[in-house]
Amino acid sequence: MKTILYTWFAVLLFGMAAVSCGDDDTKNNDTTGITGSSWKASETVGADRTTKKYTFKASANWVAQSDKPEWCKILTSSGDKGSDRQLNITVEANETGSTRSANITVQVSGYARAAQFAITQLGSSSGGTGADTELNKQVDKILEYYYLWNGEYRQMSRDLSLDYISSSDNFLKRTLLEMTTNDLDKKRQSNGSYSVYSYLLRTPLTKAVDGTKPEVNHGVAKKKEYGFGIAGLMGVRFVDGNNQPTGEYGLVVTSVYPDSPASEAGFRRGTFFAQYNGAAITAANLNSVYGTLIAPGGASTVKLTENKQGAQPVSLTAREIYPNPVIHSEVITSGAHRIGYLVYDSFDAAYDDELLAAVKKLKDGNITDMVLDLRNNGGGHVISSNMLSTCIAGAACQGKVYEYYRYNDSRMATVEKTARETGKEYDTAAKKFFDEFYYGDYYGVDLRNYALNMTRLYVLVTGNTASSSEAVINTLRGLDGFTVKLIGEKTNGKNVGMEVSKFTVGNYSYELAPISFQGYNAKQVTVDKNGLAVDTACEEWDGELKDYGDRSEPMLAAALSQITGQRSASVSGNAMSVAGRTSGNGHRIARLIEPPERHDRIPAGFGGVTGDRPKARCGEDAILPALFVTRHLRACHTPGGSAWPLSPFLIPSMPPPPSLHGKYPGHRCGRNCPAAVSACK
C-alpha cells in the first residue's frame, strides 16, 4: 500500500475530479522548470497530416509524452538543459470525421509539475472557415431572441463564419465570452479566465431512445449508454515517506449507479484504485483512464486493482446501462426519529418513476425527518425539481408559487406571446411569470399520494450543488413555516436556467442551451450568485471517503446529530481538517488540498470524446476534469448518452423554441399550453 497525498477533485459533477494547482512543500513544486515555451495551452491543427515545431527553455533534463501516440507522435521525446530546446510533433491525417485531442506533457527532472498543453485536430468533414455558417445562423437566431442579455447581444458584431471546433470553442462560446453584461452566465475562474454556463453540444446522429412506457407520462425517455456504472471519481496523488510526490496517482469512486457492472462487482463510494490494467496511473495516462472509466464508449474490459495489500485485479466489462441518478435511499431509525435519507445525483426527468419510488419508500417508512443528499447534483429538469419539492412539502405547498421567472426585457414586454411560448402564467403584481407546485396531478401521477409533509429539511451540499438543486432549497425556503438547513460546503450559485433547443445540421444533432431566465422563490428571493452559505460547515473527507448511508460519514453524521441531538464521534465541530490525521490503514495523510474554482470545460486528454477542446484549469497543471463534467463527457462520448450534459451547473432545461423543438415536455399543460417547452436549471 502507498502513502498518499489527497488532492481534492470536485466530486460531482459534476461534475466534477478537479485540478490541483499544487500545494506541496517541495522545492520545485510551484513551477514546471520550463519557460519561454512557444506553444499555447490549446493548439488547433487541420485534418491533414502536419508537423509542429515548438521551442522552450528547460531548467534541467526533460522528457516529453503524448497520450495519443498512435496519431500524435513526439519525434524529440527527451533532451537536456538549455535554451531553444525543440519539441517536434507529427500529427497524422484525421479521416475519422470527428474532432480529436491529444494531451502533451513535458516533465523536467527535479520538478513535481509537468508542463502541459493540448493539440486538437479537426475532423476530415470539418471543412475550412465558413463551413459552419448554417449552424451559426441557427444559433444566432436563437440567441438573438432567447438569450437573457439579448440587448447587448443584438448590438454586437457577430462573425458567423467561425468553425465549430469543439463544445468549448465555437461561435456560441467565443461570442458570449466577448460580452460584458452577462455576469450571471459568464463567470471568472480562479486562473483568471472566464467560462459560460450556456452550451452548444454536438453529437453524431444516433439511435432511438428506449421505448418503455413510464408511469409519469411527460415524454422524457430513458437512454441507455455504455458504462461500467462508475458515476464519479476523485483523484489522489501518491507521495513517498518524505511527503514528496512519486508521480503516481490513484482514483477513488465517489458514486456508483445501481444495477451496473460496478455495483455488481461490489464497488461502492470510497473504493480506491491504485492500478489500471496492471500498471500504475501516472500524469501521462490519468486523463485517458478517467475518461475510459466514466465513458468507455463501448463494451470494453478493464482491470482495476485496489490500494490494498495483496489486492488482486478486478475485471469489469462495460455494458449498456441506465444512468439512474437515484443512488441511495433508506429510513434511519434513532429513538423516536425515523429519518428519511435520499441521495440524488441529477434532476433527470427520465427517472422520475425511480425518484417517486424512492419517495414512496420514505413515506411508507413513516419518516419524521428528512436528509436530502445533493452534494453531487448539478441540476437538471425544473419539472423534476418541482416534483421533488412538492413531495417533500406536501399539502403545505398546494396552490403556492414554486418559482418566478424573469426573461429578457423584450420577452417580458410581450406578456401574452411569452406566456404562449413558455406555458407559464404572468403575475402582474410580481411582474414575473411563474409555476405553481405540482401538488395533485403531475403528468398522470397524483403527488398527493407521495406527500411527505415535512416542515424541515436537511440538505447535504458542496460547490457541485447547483441550479435545480439550489432551486429546491430556495423554493422551499419560499414557503412560510418551512425550514431548510444546509450542511457541507457553500453551493455553486447558479440562479439562472436554460431553454433547450434541439436541431440537426448535416450529420450532427445539436443541443443548444443559452441562459434565458433567472429564477426566484415565492418571496421573490433569488439564489446568491456566490452560492448559498451553509448552516453547518463540514468536509466529506475524513481520511477516507465513506459510503452513502454510513452513519459515520461526516456530512450525514452532522445531519443526524442535529436531528437527534446526539453527538456523533465523526463530527468534530464546524469544519473538519484531516491534516496530520491517520487513515484507517495506518498511513499518515499528509495534506488535503482544496480544489480551485470549478469551470465547465473538459481539460486535455480525453481520448475519443467528440468535440471537446481541452482547456487547462490551472495553467499548465490541468489534470482531471471537474466531476460535473462527467455527464457532459458521457453525452458527447456515447451514442444515446445523457439528455443534457450538465455543465458545471446546468440546471433547468427550460422551454425549447417550439419552431425548432416540436413537442417537448416540461411545460404545465392545461392553461397556456402551446407547442411544447421544457425547463431546465
XYZ file of C-alpha atoms in Angstrom:
681
model
C 0.000 0.000 0.000
C 1.120 3.515 -0.692
C 1.184 6.673 1.319
C -0.901 9.288 -0.396
C -1.343 12.992 -0.632
C -5.010 13.607 -1.254
C -5.634 16.162 -3.951
C -9.277 17.215 -3.952
C -11.060 16.936 -7.210
C -14.602 18.265 -7.375
C -16.860 15.379 -6.687
C -19.968 15.667 -8.750
C -20.061 16.944 -11.032
C -20.282 17.374 -11.705
C -19.160 17.168 -12.249
C -16.689 17.052 -11.063
C -12.440 15.481 -10.028
C -10.778 18.836 -10.368
C -7.331 20.095 -10.941
C -4.825 20.653 -8.228
C -2.755 23.759 -8.527
C -0.203 22.214 -6.210
C 0.465 22.846 -2.580
C 3.346 20.572 -1.632
C 6.350 21.684 0.307
C 8.838 20.514 -2.323
C 11.390 22.984 -3.651
C 10.191 22.940 -7.234
C 6.517 22.151 -6.801
C 5.162 25.523 -7.871
C 6.912 25.636 -11.243
C 7.424 23.312 -14.204
C 11.054 24.134 -14.932
C 10.021 25.347 -18.395
C 9.959 28.957 -19.554
C 9.631 30.751 -22.877
C 7.543 27.997 -24.473
C 6.138 28.722 -27.916
C 3.048 26.572 -27.521
C -0.358 27.747 -26.271
C -2.460 25.862 -23.717
C -4.671 24.716 -26.587
C -3.282 24.239 -30.109
C -5.557 23.533 -33.081
C -4.496 21.898 -36.359
C -6.355 20.920 -39.517
C -7.358 17.418 -40.619
C -4.318 16.962 -42.913
C -1.037 15.416 -41.771
C 1.248 18.068 -40.318
C 4.402 18.550 -38.250
C 4.509 21.105 -35.448
C 7.732 22.538 -34.036
C 7.865 24.207 -30.640
C 10.708 25.809 -28.694
C 11.231 26.279 -24.970
C 13.847 26.681 -22.247
C 14.394 23.795 -19.819
C 15.995 24.173 -16.389
C 17.176 20.528 -16.425
C 16.900 17.340 -18.463
C 13.396 16.777 -19.787
C 11.093 14.056 -21.185
C 8.011 14.609 -23.357
C 4.998 12.311 -23.770
C 1.808 12.186 -25.827
C -1.261 10.324 -24.564
C -2.286 9.648 -28.194
C 0.961 8.395 -29.787
C -0.969 6.432 -32.409
C -1.731 9.671 -34.269
C 0.069 12.442 -32.336
C 3.725 11.398 -32.274
C 6.555 13.154 -30.470
C 9.710 12.993 -32.621
C 12.002 14.517 -29.969
C 10.903 12.839 -26.755
C 13.768 13.948 -24.487
C 16.628 16.429 -24.197
C 18.972 18.255 -21.878
C 19.025 21.564 -20.042
C 19.242 24.780 -22.053
C 17.575 27.410 -24.206
C 15.940 26.908 -27.590
C 15.104 23.252 -26.879
C 12.935 21.830 -29.635
C 9.780 19.727 -29.409
C 8.820 18.260 -32.781
C 5.434 16.601 -33.147
C 3.852 14.850 -36.142
C 0.060 14.768 -36.332
C -1.300 12.153 -38.725
C -4.180 12.833 -41.105
C -7.597 12.655 -39.401
C -10.039 10.696 -41.545
C -12.499 9.928 -38.751
C -14.761 12.869 -39.467
C -14.655 13.848 -35.785
C -12.529 16.276 -33.848
C -9.933 14.599 -31.623
C -7.497 15.786 -28.972
C -4.131 14.711 -27.572
C -2.535 15.822 -24.343
C 1.198 16.646 -24.371
C 3.256 16.703 -21.162
C 6.860 17.822 -20.729
C 8.427 16.745 -17.443
C 11.647 18.396 -16.258
C 13.874 16.435 -13.872
C 13.538 17.617 -10.275
C 10.189 19.376 -10.830
C 6.944 17.890 -9.482
C 4.723 19.656 -12.002
C 4.810 18.869 -15.713
C 4.199 21.463 -18.416
C 1.069 20.512 -20.299
C -0.762 21.559 -23.443
C -3.232 20.051 -25.860
C -3.385 19.588 -29.605
C -6.872 19.456 -31.092
C -7.203 18.183 -34.646
C -10.259 18.915 -36.756
C -12.067 16.047 -38.467
C -11.934 15.482 -42.187
C -15.503 16.716 -42.526
C -14.956 19.903 -40.560
C -14.063 21.966 -43.576
C -12.445 25.376 -43.514
C -13.541 28.769 -42.334
C -17.196 29.313 -43.007
C -18.093 25.618 -43.097
C -20.396 26.028 -40.108
C -22.158 29.175 -41.212
C -25.510 27.355 -41.441
C -25.117 26.164 -37.840
C -24.088 29.610 -36.634
C -27.133 31.189 -38.287
C -29.347 28.824 -36.278
C -27.516 29.591 -33.062
C -27.515 33.330 -33.756
C -31.261 33.412 -34.356
C -31.984 31.631 -31.070
C -29.576 33.788 -29.051
C -30.997 36.968 -30.552
C -34.439 36.074 -29.253
C -33.951 33.923 -26.133
C -30.652 34.958 -24.532
C -31.230 36.728 -21.219
C -28.847 39.520 -22.262
C -30.035 39.764 -25.840
C -29.992 43.580 -25.700
C -26.198 43.693 -25.727
C -26.053 40.639 -27.996
C -28.097 42.337 -30.729
C -25.711 45.317 -30.725
C -22.626 43.120 -31.246
C -20.842 42.496 -34.499
C -21.091 38.679 -34.827
C -18.800 36.547 -37.012
C -20.991 33.783 -38.464
C -18.067 32.205 -40.320
C -16.488 30.733 -37.159
C -15.965 26.962 -37.212
C -17.374 24.578 -34.647
C -14.113 23.197 -33.259
C -15.453 21.751 -30.031
C -18.101 22.239 -27.375
C -15.774 24.705 -25.665
C -14.682 26.520 -28.827
C -17.407 27.578 -31.216
C -19.446 30.596 -32.266
C -21.569 30.474 -29.104
C -18.657 30.348 -26.639
C -16.457 32.869 -28.396
C -19.258 35.391 -28.855
C -20.688 35.168 -25.331
C -17.230 35.460 -23.774
C -16.852 38.823 -25.528
C -19.917 40.218 -23.761
C -19.842 42.292 -20.563
C -23.414 42.406 -19.208
C -23.954 38.619 -18.967
C -22.425 38.344 -15.492
C -24.790 35.558 -14.365
C -23.719 33.412 -17.322
C -20.074 34.446 -17.748
C -18.029 33.665 -14.642
C -14.400 34.372 -13.810
C -12.332 31.310 -12.833
C -9.509 31.040 -10.327
C -6.863 31.172 -13.082
C -8.206 34.499 -14.399
C -10.033 33.053 -17.416
C -13.814 33.084 -17.976
C -16.356 30.394 -18.758
C -20.074 30.428 -19.503
C -22.915 28.170 -18.439
C -24.559 28.363 -21.875
C -23.506 25.489 -24.089
C -23.759 24.042 -27.589
C -23.275 20.283 -27.739
C -22.699 18.379 -30.979
C -23.190 14.629 -31.302
C -23.379 12.317 -34.339
C -26.873 11.277 -35.331
C -27.562 8.192 -33.203
C -30.072 5.554 -32.268
C -33.542 5.997 -30.857
C -34.289 6.049 -27.146
C -35.757 3.265 -25.091
C -39.407 2.627 -25.742
C -40.581 1.560 -22.268
C -43.713 3.310 -21.052
C -43.190 5.254 -17.814
C -45.837 5.872 -15.180
C -45.060 9.581 -15.324
C -46.228 10.458 -18.808
C -44.271 13.586 -19.717
C -42.424 12.024 -22.642
C -38.855 12.347 -21.382
C -37.489 8.887 -22.189
C -34.609 6.944 -20.713
C -31.479 6.475 -22.740
C -29.066 3.627 -22.301
C -25.348 4.251 -22.535
C -22.272 2.079 -22.325
C -20.732 2.269 -18.907
C -19.098 0.419 -16.036
C -21.507 2.060 -13.617
C -18.903 4.378 -12.083
C -20.801 7.640 -11.792
C -17.980 9.725 -10.368
C -14.285 9.659 -9.456
C -11.903 11.671 -7.303
C -8.167 11.826 -7.962
C -5.424 11.342 -5.373
C -1.681 11.725 -5.640
C 0.847 9.389 -4.028
C 3.792 10.679 -2.033
C 6.832 8.935 -0.591
C 7.957 8.745 3.045
C 9.328 12.273 2.798
C 5.998 13.615 1.585
C 7.353 14.075 -1.945
C 5.179 13.227 -4.991
C 6.107 9.930 -6.641
C 4.487 10.729 -9.989
C 1.806 8.080 -9.439
C -1.905 8.697 -8.960
C -4.968 6.875 -7.739
C -8.716 7.193 -8.298
C -11.438 6.995 -5.657
C -15.035 6.133 -6.594
C -17.461 8.817 -5.433
C -20.709 7.315 -6.697
C -21.925 4.087 -8.323
C -25.036 3.573 -10.454
C -27.387 0.830 -9.262
C -27.767 -2.310 -11.408
C -24.424 -1.785 -13.123
C -21.215 -3.826 -13.568
C -19.532 -1.742 -10.839
C -22.314 -2.239 -8.286
C -22.486 -5.959 -9.060
C -18.727 -6.227 -8.514
C -19.157 -4.737 -5.039
C -17.720 -1.316 -5.855
C -19.021 1.495 -3.696
C -18.377 5.080 -2.816
C -14.836 5.082 -1.383
C -13.405 2.187 -3.406
C -9.805 3.246 -4.115
C -7.903 2.091 -7.218
C -4.112 2.252 -7.445
C -3.570 0.391 -10.727
C -5.258 0.288 -14.114
C -4.771 -2.775 -16.348
C -1.873 -3.887 -14.180
C 0.090 -0.649 -14.471
C 0.497 2.490 -12.395
C -1.661 5.530 -13.090
C 0.538 8.496 -13.985
C 0.121 12.065 -15.232
C 0.559 10.764 -18.787
C -2.440 8.410 -18.672
C -4.581 9.846 -15.872
C -6.963 11.694 -18.189
C -7.462 8.776 -20.537
C -8.027 6.362 -17.613
C -10.566 8.725 -16.098
C -12.334 9.182 -19.433
C -12.470 5.433 -20.089
C -13.916 4.619 -16.668
C -16.574 7.335 -16.901
C -17.432 6.937 -20.607
C -15.984 3.806 -22.209
C -17.982 4.279 -25.420
C -18.402 0.533 -25.940
C -18.196 -2.915 -24.370
C -14.585 -2.550 -23.284
C -12.985 -4.508 -20.420
C -10.605 -3.080 -17.811
C -8.782 -4.440 -14.764
C -8.727 -2.335 -11.607
C -6.580 -3.021 -8.552
C -7.425 -1.525 -5.171
C -4.865 0.159 -2.964
C -4.710 -2.731 -0.508
C -2.030 -5.214 0.455
C -2.393 -8.328 -1.646
C -5.282 -6.924 -3.690
C -5.978 -8.798 -6.914
C -7.123 -7.096 -10.135
C -10.882 -6.994 -10.639
C -12.116 -7.279 -14.226
C -15.006 -5.055 -15.344
C -16.754 -5.140 -18.718
C -18.857 -2.178 -19.782
C -22.389 -2.777 -21.000
C -25.408 -0.658 -21.827
C -26.897 0.636 -18.583
C -29.351 3.221 -17.400
C -27.572 6.031 -15.505
C -30.186 6.141 -12.766
C -29.467 9.217 -10.606
C -31.374 7.806 -7.601
C -28.260 6.458 -5.894
C -29.413 5.562 -2.378
C -32.476 5.737 -0.130
C -33.269 4.360 3.312
C -35.040 5.040 6.594
C -32.700 5.541 9.557
C -34.207 4.896 12.982
C -32.827 6.694 16.049
C -35.060 6.724 19.106
C -38.326 8.423 18.200
C -36.838 9.708 14.947
C -37.431 7.947 11.647
C -35.134 9.775 9.257
C -35.511 9.524 5.501
C -32.164 9.672 3.673
C -32.127 10.165 -0.114
C -29.061 10.525 -2.372
C -29.985 12.036 -5.737
C -27.317 12.859 -8.350
C -29.222 14.806 -11.040
C -32.723 16.037 -11.839
C -33.207 13.778 -14.844
C -36.918 13.632 -15.660
C -36.413 10.305 -17.452
C -36.030 8.745 -13.996
C -38.994 10.407 -12.289
C -40.564 6.973 -11.753
C -37.474 5.828 -9.854
C -37.401 9.040 -7.835
C -41.058 8.670 -6.894
C -40.449 5.054 -5.880
C -37.694 6.246 -3.519
C -40.007 8.913 -2.088
C -42.760 6.309 -1.604
C -40.297 4.135 0.307
C -39.687 7.010 2.702
C -43.414 7.739 3.021
C -44.197 4.096 3.762
C -41.456 4.235 6.397
C -43.433 6.932 8.229
C -40.463 9.293 8.365
C -40.404 12.127 10.875
C -37.351 13.917 9.455
C -35.519 14.018 6.123
C -31.945 14.378 4.845
C -31.609 15.118 1.126
C -28.115 14.494 -0.270
C -27.484 16.813 -3.233
C -23.697 17.077 -2.853
C -23.108 15.762 -6.393
C -26.249 17.156 -8.021
C -25.527 19.854 -10.596
C -29.166 20.232 -11.648
C -31.411 19.101 -14.494
C -35.071 19.414 -15.367
C -37.072 22.014 -13.499
C -40.175 19.830 -13.617
C -38.339 17.169 -11.588
C -37.100 19.682 -9.023
C -40.672 20.939 -8.687
C -41.946 17.371 -8.295
C -39.459 16.510 -5.532
C -40.078 19.781 -3.681
C -43.822 19.141 -3.869
C -43.437 15.651 -2.417
C -41.286 16.945 0.445
C -43.574 19.826 1.452
C -46.851 18.038 0.728
C -50.139 19.792 1.413
C -48.404 22.980 2.609
C -47.422 23.831 -0.971
C -50.874 23.418 -2.556
C -51.702 26.416 -4.720
C -48.409 28.129 -3.832
C -45.856 29.612 -6.228
C -42.938 27.266 -6.848
C -40.778 29.707 -8.782
C -40.967 33.061 -10.522
C -39.124 33.592 -13.833
C -37.600 36.688 -15.384
C -36.786 36.563 -19.116
C -35.029 39.192 -21.226
C -36.568 42.632 -21.488
C -38.104 42.098 -24.915
C -39.872 38.896 -23.831
C -41.021 40.454 -20.550
C -42.574 43.264 -22.595
C -44.657 40.830 -24.688
C -46.524 39.030 -21.904
C -49.105 37.181 -23.979
C -46.587 35.914 -26.510
C -44.132 34.745 -23.832
C -46.963 33.040 -21.924
C -47.840 31.091 -25.070
C -44.187 30.136 -25.618
C -43.499 29.006 -22.063
C -46.871 27.766 -20.844
C -46.469 29.940 -17.756
C -48.809 32.470 -16.233
C -47.892 36.095 -15.543
C -48.207 37.661 -12.106
C -48.989 41.340 -12.624
C -48.084 42.236 -9.031
C -44.734 40.431 -9.073
C -44.180 41.403 -12.731
C -42.837 37.920 -13.434
C -44.005 34.619 -14.886
C -44.474 31.695 -12.506
C -45.069 27.993 -11.908
C -47.048 26.566 -9.015
C -46.051 23.485 -7.044
C -47.378 20.306 -8.652
C -49.484 19.233 -5.668
C -52.084 16.993 -7.304
C -51.584 15.883 -10.911
C -48.025 15.513 -12.226
C -48.263 14.175 -15.768
C -50.733 11.458 -14.817
C -49.443 10.788 -11.270
C -51.186 12.179 -8.188
C -48.427 13.601 -5.979
C -50.785 13.741 -3.003
C -50.061 10.023 -2.660
C -46.355 10.814 -2.234
C -46.662 13.742 0.165
C -44.098 13.555 2.987
C -45.463 16.696 4.658
C -42.140 17.796 6.072
C -41.718 21.213 7.660
C -37.940 20.976 7.993
C -35.321 19.615 5.566
C -31.601 18.962 5.985
C -29.660 19.179 2.702
C -26.081 17.983 2.189
C -24.343 20.293 -0.278
C -20.990 21.175 -1.883
C -19.764 23.501 -4.605
C -21.129 20.941 -7.051
C -24.690 21.562 -5.829
C -26.173 23.855 -8.432
C -29.137 25.157 -10.374
C -32.176 22.918 -9.896
C -30.640 21.646 -6.656
C -30.320 25.211 -5.418
C -33.847 25.861 -6.706
C -35.227 23.120 -4.422
C -33.558 24.781 -1.440
C -34.624 28.285 -2.424
C -38.231 27.457 -3.360
C -38.860 25.507 -0.139
C -37.482 28.489 1.781
C -40.124 30.491 -0.048
C -42.874 28.607 1.835
C -43.972 30.176 5.124
C -43.101 27.931 8.040
C -40.679 25.703 6.117
C -37.045 25.482 7.313
C -34.091 24.289 5.211
C -30.750 23.624 6.908
C -27.613 23.265 4.747
C -24.678 21.078 5.786
C -21.367 20.845 3.967
C -19.819 23.500 1.732
C -21.197 26.618 0.016
C -23.189 25.777 -3.119
C -22.335 26.852 -6.657
C -24.577 29.900 -7.046
C -26.399 29.297 -10.329
C -29.676 31.202 -10.225
C -30.320 31.074 -13.959
C -31.580 28.437 -16.342
C -31.746 27.484 -19.985
C -34.289 26.944 -22.686
C -33.052 23.944 -24.635
C -33.293 23.712 -28.420
C -32.510 20.563 -30.382
C -31.942 20.558 -34.114
C -29.963 18.854 -36.875
C -27.402 20.315 -39.285
C -25.662 17.923 -41.675
C -24.607 14.694 -39.990
C -24.851 16.051 -36.464
C -27.549 16.745 -33.949
C -27.110 19.835 -31.774
C -28.335 20.771 -28.339
C -28.266 24.492 -27.671
C -28.905 25.773 -24.157
C -28.397 29.509 -23.721
C -29.149 31.112 -20.364
C -32.592 32.589 -20.850
C -34.170 33.149 -17.437
C -33.473 33.911 -13.795
C -35.404 32.137 -11.043
C -36.892 33.487 -7.782
C -38.878 31.854 -4.989
C -42.366 32.881 -3.827
C -40.824 35.629 -1.682
C -39.033 36.889 -4.806
C -35.631 35.905 -3.433
C -33.079 34.514 -5.873
C -30.049 32.331 -5.176
C -26.929 34.358 -4.410
C -24.616 34.133 -7.421
C -21.768 33.476 -4.990
C -23.570 30.400 -3.664
C -25.793 29.520 -0.721
C -23.981 29.638 2.605
C -24.205 26.546 4.809
C -25.584 26.476 8.321
C -23.011 23.852 9.329
C -19.642 23.649 7.588
C -18.421 20.102 7.138
C -15.943 18.369 4.839
C -16.898 14.992 3.392
C -13.339 13.666 3.507
C -12.387 12.150 6.862
C -9.193 10.288 5.976
C -11.230 8.246 3.531
C -14.398 8.557 1.507
C -17.154 6.677 3.311
C -20.126 5.114 1.604
C -23.568 6.674 1.443
C -25.607 5.658 4.469
C -22.569 5.051 6.678
C -23.578 6.624 9.976
C -20.025 7.926 10.458
C -19.850 9.622 7.045
C -19.083 13.211 8.136
C -21.863 15.103 6.368
C -24.574 12.566 7.146
C -23.294 12.282 10.727
C -23.616 16.047 11.153
C -27.231 15.949 9.951
C -28.136 13.004 12.190
C -26.525 14.747 15.148
C -28.638 17.854 14.610
C -31.843 15.870 14.182
C -31.389 13.575 17.160
C -29.407 15.847 19.447
C -26.847 13.079 19.869
C -23.206 13.967 19.263
C -21.519 11.814 16.636
C -17.891 10.823 17.035
C -17.381 11.735 13.385
C -18.414 15.328 13.877
C -15.620 17.389 15.418
C -17.033 20.875 15.076
C -17.973 23.106 12.209
C -15.129 22.435 9.815
C -13.168 19.204 9.723
C -9.446 19.067 8.962
C -7.526 15.921 8.103
C -4.054 17.405 8.204
C -1.862 15.207 10.364
C -4.544 12.571 10.841
C -4.065 8.891 10.155
C -6.089 6.884 7.711
C -7.764 3.640 8.667
C -4.929 1.654 7.100
C -2.333 3.285 9.349
C -0.844 5.629 6.786
C -0.476 9.275 7.657
C -2.364 11.639 5.431
C -0.014 14.439 4.578
C -2.364 17.121 3.419
C -5.760 17.791 1.928
C -5.541 20.255 -0.935
C -8.655 22.291 -1.619
C -9.850 22.415 -5.227
C -9.573 25.564 -7.320
C -12.686 27.190 -8.654
C -14.786 24.930 -10.840
C -15.459 25.531 -14.519
C -17.358 23.906 -17.322
C -14.667 22.808 -19.730
C -13.077 19.451 -20.207
C -9.294 19.567 -19.860
C -6.907 17.850 -22.213
C -6.526 14.181 -22.776
C -9.945 12.651 -23.285
C -9.459 10.095 -25.993
C -12.418 9.552 -28.225
C -14.517 12.353 -26.876
C -16.166 14.078 -29.780
C -15.885 17.787 -29.937
C -14.232 18.844 -26.711
C -11.265 21.148 -26.992
C -9.008 20.869 -23.965
C -8.792 23.731 -21.562
C -6.372 23.792 -18.627
C -7.764 24.940 -15.326
C -4.541 25.926 -13.585
C -2.329 26.973 -16.430
C -0.075 24.096 -17.303
C -1.140 21.919 -14.392
C -4.500 20.642 -15.615
C -5.031 17.001 -14.806
C -8.612 15.864 -14.301
C -11.949 17.415 -15.177
C -14.455 18.514 -12.646
C -16.875 15.766 -11.917
C -19.816 17.735 -13.103
C -18.238 17.301 -16.492
C -18.951 13.607 -16.115
C -22.370 13.871 -17.708
C -21.016 16.227 -20.340
C -18.371 13.678 -21.152
C -20.849 10.837 -21.366
C -23.249 12.808 -23.504
C -20.707 13.671 -26.189
C -18.881 10.349 -25.962
C -21.539 7.690 -26.234
C -24.449 7.072 -28.591
C -27.656 7.716 -26.800
C -25.854 9.472 -23.945
C -27.259 11.826 -21.365
C -30.115 14.088 -22.400
C -28.299 17.177 -21.234
C -24.671 17.417 -20.372
C -24.803 19.151 -17.066
C -22.384 21.948 -17.443
C -20.965 22.620 -14.088
C -24.279 23.816 -13.189
C -26.748 23.166 -15.836
C -29.896 23.016 -14.033
C -33.083 23.820 -15.622
C -33.573 22.981 -19.153
C -36.292 25.363 -19.979
C -38.686 25.567 -22.800
C -37.091 24.949 -26.140
C -38.287 27.096 -29.030
C -41.377 25.342 -30.452
C -40.309 26.073 -34.018
C -37.163 24.031 -33.561
C -38.126 21.515 -30.924
C -41.620 20.441 -31.720
C -43.429 18.764 -28.874
C -41.235 18.665 -25.804
C -42.440 18.085 -22.255
C -41.763 20.284 -19.358
C -44.458 22.882 -19.540
C -47.571 22.742 -17.454
C -50.362 21.801 -19.754
C -53.861 22.940 -19.056
C -53.864 26.684 -19.190
C -51.390 28.204 -21.599
C -50.260 25.018 -23.257
C -48.783 25.883 -26.644
C -46.352 23.800 -28.541
C -44.046 22.197 -26.229
C -41.455 23.604 -23.986
C -39.286 22.287 -21.206
C -37.381 23.888 -18.411
C -34.023 23.013 -17.039
C -31.879 24.611 -14.387
